[in-house]
Coordinates of C-alpha atoms in Angstrom, one line a residue:
M952 CA -52.4 -32.4 42.6
F953 CA -49.9 -31.5 39.8
E954 CA -52.5 -30.6 37.5
Y955 CA -53.7 -28.2 39.9
H956 CA -50.1 -26.7 40.1
I957 CA -50.3 -26.1 36.2
W958 CA -53.7 -24.4 36.4
A959 CA -52.8 -22.3 39.5
S960 CA -49.6 -21.2 37.9
R961 CA -51.0 -20.2 34.4
T962 CA -54.0 -18.4 36.1
I963 CA -51.7 -16.2 37.9
M964 CA -49.3 -15.4 34.9
E965 CA -52.5 -14.7 33.1
R966 CA -53.6 -12.4 35.6
I967 CA -50.2 -10.7 35.2
Q968 CA -50.4 -10.7 31.6
E969 CA -53.6 -8.6 32.0
L970 CA -51.6 -5.7 33.9
P971 CA -49.2 -3.1 32.8
A972 CA -45.9 -4.8 31.5
S973 CA -43.8 -2.9 34.3
V974 CA -45.6 -4.8 36.9
L975 CA -43.5 -7.7 36.3
H976 CA -40.3 -5.8 37.3
A977 CA -41.7 -3.2 39.7
E978 CA -39.8 -3.2 42.9
V979 CA -41.9 -4.4 46.0
G980 CA -40.7 -4.8 49.6
S981 CA -41.7 -8.3 50.1
S982 CA -40.2 -11.9 49.8
F983 CA -38.8 -11.0 46.6
P984 CA -37.7 -7.7 45.1
T985 CA -40.0 -8.1 42.2
I986 CA -42.7 -10.5 40.9
A987 CA -40.2 -11.8 37.9
H988 CA -37.8 -12.8 40.7
A989 CA -40.7 -15.0 42.4
L990 CA -41.5 -16.0 39.2
S991 CA -37.8 -17.1 38.3
H992 CA -37.3 -18.8 41.7
M993 CA -40.5 -20.9 41.3
Y994 CA -39.2 -21.9 37.8
A995 CA -35.7 -22.9 39.1
V996 CA -37.0 -24.9 42.0
D997 CA -39.6 -26.8 39.7
R998 CA -36.6 -27.4 37.0
M999 CA -34.2 -28.7 40.0
F1000 CA -36.8 -31.1 41.2
Y1001 CA -37.9 -32.3 37.9
Q1002 CA -34.0 -33.1 37.1
V1003 CA -34.3 -35.0 40.6
L1004 CA -37.0 -36.7 39.5
K1005 CA -35.6 -38.0 36.5
G1006 CA -32.4 -39.2 38.3
E1007 CA -29.9 -36.4 38.8
E1008 CA -28.5 -35.9 42.3
M1009 CA -29.9 -32.9 44.0
P1010 CA -26.6 -31.1 44.6
E1011 CA -25.9 -31.1 41.1
A1012 CA -29.4 -30.3 40.1
L1013 CA -29.3 -27.5 42.6
Q1014 CA -25.9 -26.3 41.1
E1015 CA -27.3 -26.5 37.5
C1016 CA -30.5 -24.4 38.5
M1017 CA -28.9 -21.8 40.5
A1018 CA -28.4 -19.2 37.7
L1019 CA -32.3 -19.7 36.7
N1020 CA -33.1 -18.5 40.1
Q1021 CA -30.9 -15.4 39.7
T1022 CA -32.1 -14.6 36.1
T1023 CA -35.0 -12.7 35.4
L1024 CA -36.8 -12.8 32.0
T1025 CA -37.9 -9.4 30.4
S1026 CA -41.7 -10.4 29.9
I1027 CA -44.5 -12.4 31.2
D1028 CA -44.9 -14.1 28.0
E1029 CA -41.4 -15.4 28.5
Y1030 CA -42.3 -17.0 31.6
I1031 CA -45.5 -18.5 30.3
T1032 CA -43.7 -20.1 27.5
R1033 CA -40.7 -21.3 29.9
F1034 CA -43.3 -22.8 32.2
A1035 CA -45.4 -24.5 29.6
V1036 CA -42.2 -26.2 28.2
L1037 CA -41.3 -27.4 31.5
T1038 CA -44.9 -28.4 32.4
D1039 CA -45.0 -30.9 29.1
Q1040 CA -41.9 -32.4 30.6
Y1041 CA -43.4 -33.0 33.8
Q1042 CA -46.6 -34.5 32.3
Q1043 CA -44.7 -36.7 30.0
W1044 CA -42.7 -37.9 33.0
L1045 CA -45.7 -38.6 35.2
Q1046 CA -47.5 -40.5 32.2
S1047 CA -44.5 -42.8 31.5
E1048 CA -46.1 -45.2 34.2
I1049 CA -43.8 -44.6 36.9
D1050 CA -44.2 -45.7 40.5
L1051 CA -44.7 -42.6 42.4
E1052 CA -44.4 -44.7 45.5
Q1053 CA -40.8 -45.6 44.7
S1054 CA -38.1 -43.9 46.8
L1055 CA -34.9 -42.4 46.3
L1056 CA -31.9 -41.1 48.3
L1057 CA -32.8 -37.1 48.5
N1058 CA -29.4 -35.9 49.4
N1059 CA -30.3 -32.0 50.3
P1060 CA -27.4 -30.2 50.7
Y1061 CA -29.3 -28.1 53.2
V1062 CA -30.7 -30.5 55.7
G1063 CA -29.1 -33.8 54.8
P1064 CA -30.1 -37.0 53.2
R1065 CA -33.5 -38.7 53.5
Q1066 CA -35.5 -41.4 51.7
T1067 CA -38.4 -39.8 49.7
R1068 CA -40.8 -41.0 47.9
L1069 CA -41.2 -39.7 44.4
A1070 CA -45.1 -38.6 45.2
E1071 CA -43.5 -36.5 48.2
I1072 CA -41.3 -34.7 45.9
V1073 CA -44.1 -33.9 43.4
L1074 CA -46.4 -32.9 46.3
H1075 CA -43.6 -30.5 47.4
V1076 CA -43.3 -28.9 43.9
V1077 CA -46.8 -28.5 44.2
N1078 CA -47.0 -27.0 47.9
H1079 CA -43.9 -24.8 46.9
G1080 CA -45.7 -23.1 44.0
T1081 CA -48.7 -22.5 46.0
Y1082 CA -46.5 -20.7 48.7
H1083 CA -44.8 -18.5 46.3
R1084 CA -47.9 -17.9 44.0
G1085 CA -49.3 -16.6 47.5
N1086 CA -46.4 -14.2 47.6
I1087 CA -47.2 -12.9 44.1
S1088 CA -50.8 -12.2 44.9
T1089 CA -49.5 -10.0 47.9
M1090 CA -47.0 -8.5 45.8
L1091 CA -49.8 -7.6 43.1
R1092 CA -52.0 -6.0 45.8
Q1093 CA -49.0 -4.2 47.0
L1094 CA -48.4 -2.5 43.6
G1095 CA -52.1 -1.6 43.8
H1096 CA -53.5 -4.4 41.5
A1097 CA -56.0 -7.2 42.5
S1098 CA -54.8 -10.6 42.2
V1099 CA -56.9 -13.7 41.0
M1100 CA -58.6 -16.6 42.8
N1101 CA -56.4 -19.7 42.5
D1102 CA -57.5 -21.9 45.3
Y1103 CA -57.5 -25.7 45.0
L1104 CA -61.2 -25.6 45.6
L1105 CA -62.1 -23.3 42.6
F1106 CA -59.6 -25.7 40.6
W1107 CA -62.2 -28.3 41.5
Y1108 CA -65.1 -26.4 40.1
Q1109 CA -63.5 -25.3 36.9
E1110 CA -62.4 -29.0 36.4
S1111 CA -65.9 -30.1 37.2
A1112 CA -67.7 -27.5 34.9
S1113 CA -65.2 -28.5 31.8
S1114 CA -66.3 -32.2 32.3
I1115 CA -70.2 -31.4 32.5

């Protein structure tokens, strides 16, 4: 599933890259004030959960990543680079033969503690990204631009085509 998350995020950022640079910071009456704010939020949450997966307590990871959520970058290329670096870190962690069925006490400051499997955290990261890519697609349409398909089904077919 994480490979899908990488592909879908890259797909929507590449679509934004095709558009005028002003689209990134154009004000939109939506879930986020701008697409840049949405991307910053996605990155901050991905980063925070990576730190949790690496063993950091959620309240500390959340505090450390709070500034990332508030800071927008100036260009889509900067977002692509930032996400690529984090993607490499996730992939190294996933390839380290970690047991994704092991659990940890996820002390979520918003809803309380819960024993949570590592696989559930990874699934949450993917699901969270899917939700906000939907927000970004809507924002693109509100700005008068077509979005791009990034459904899981399309990912299957693209993966199948590349292995033929």
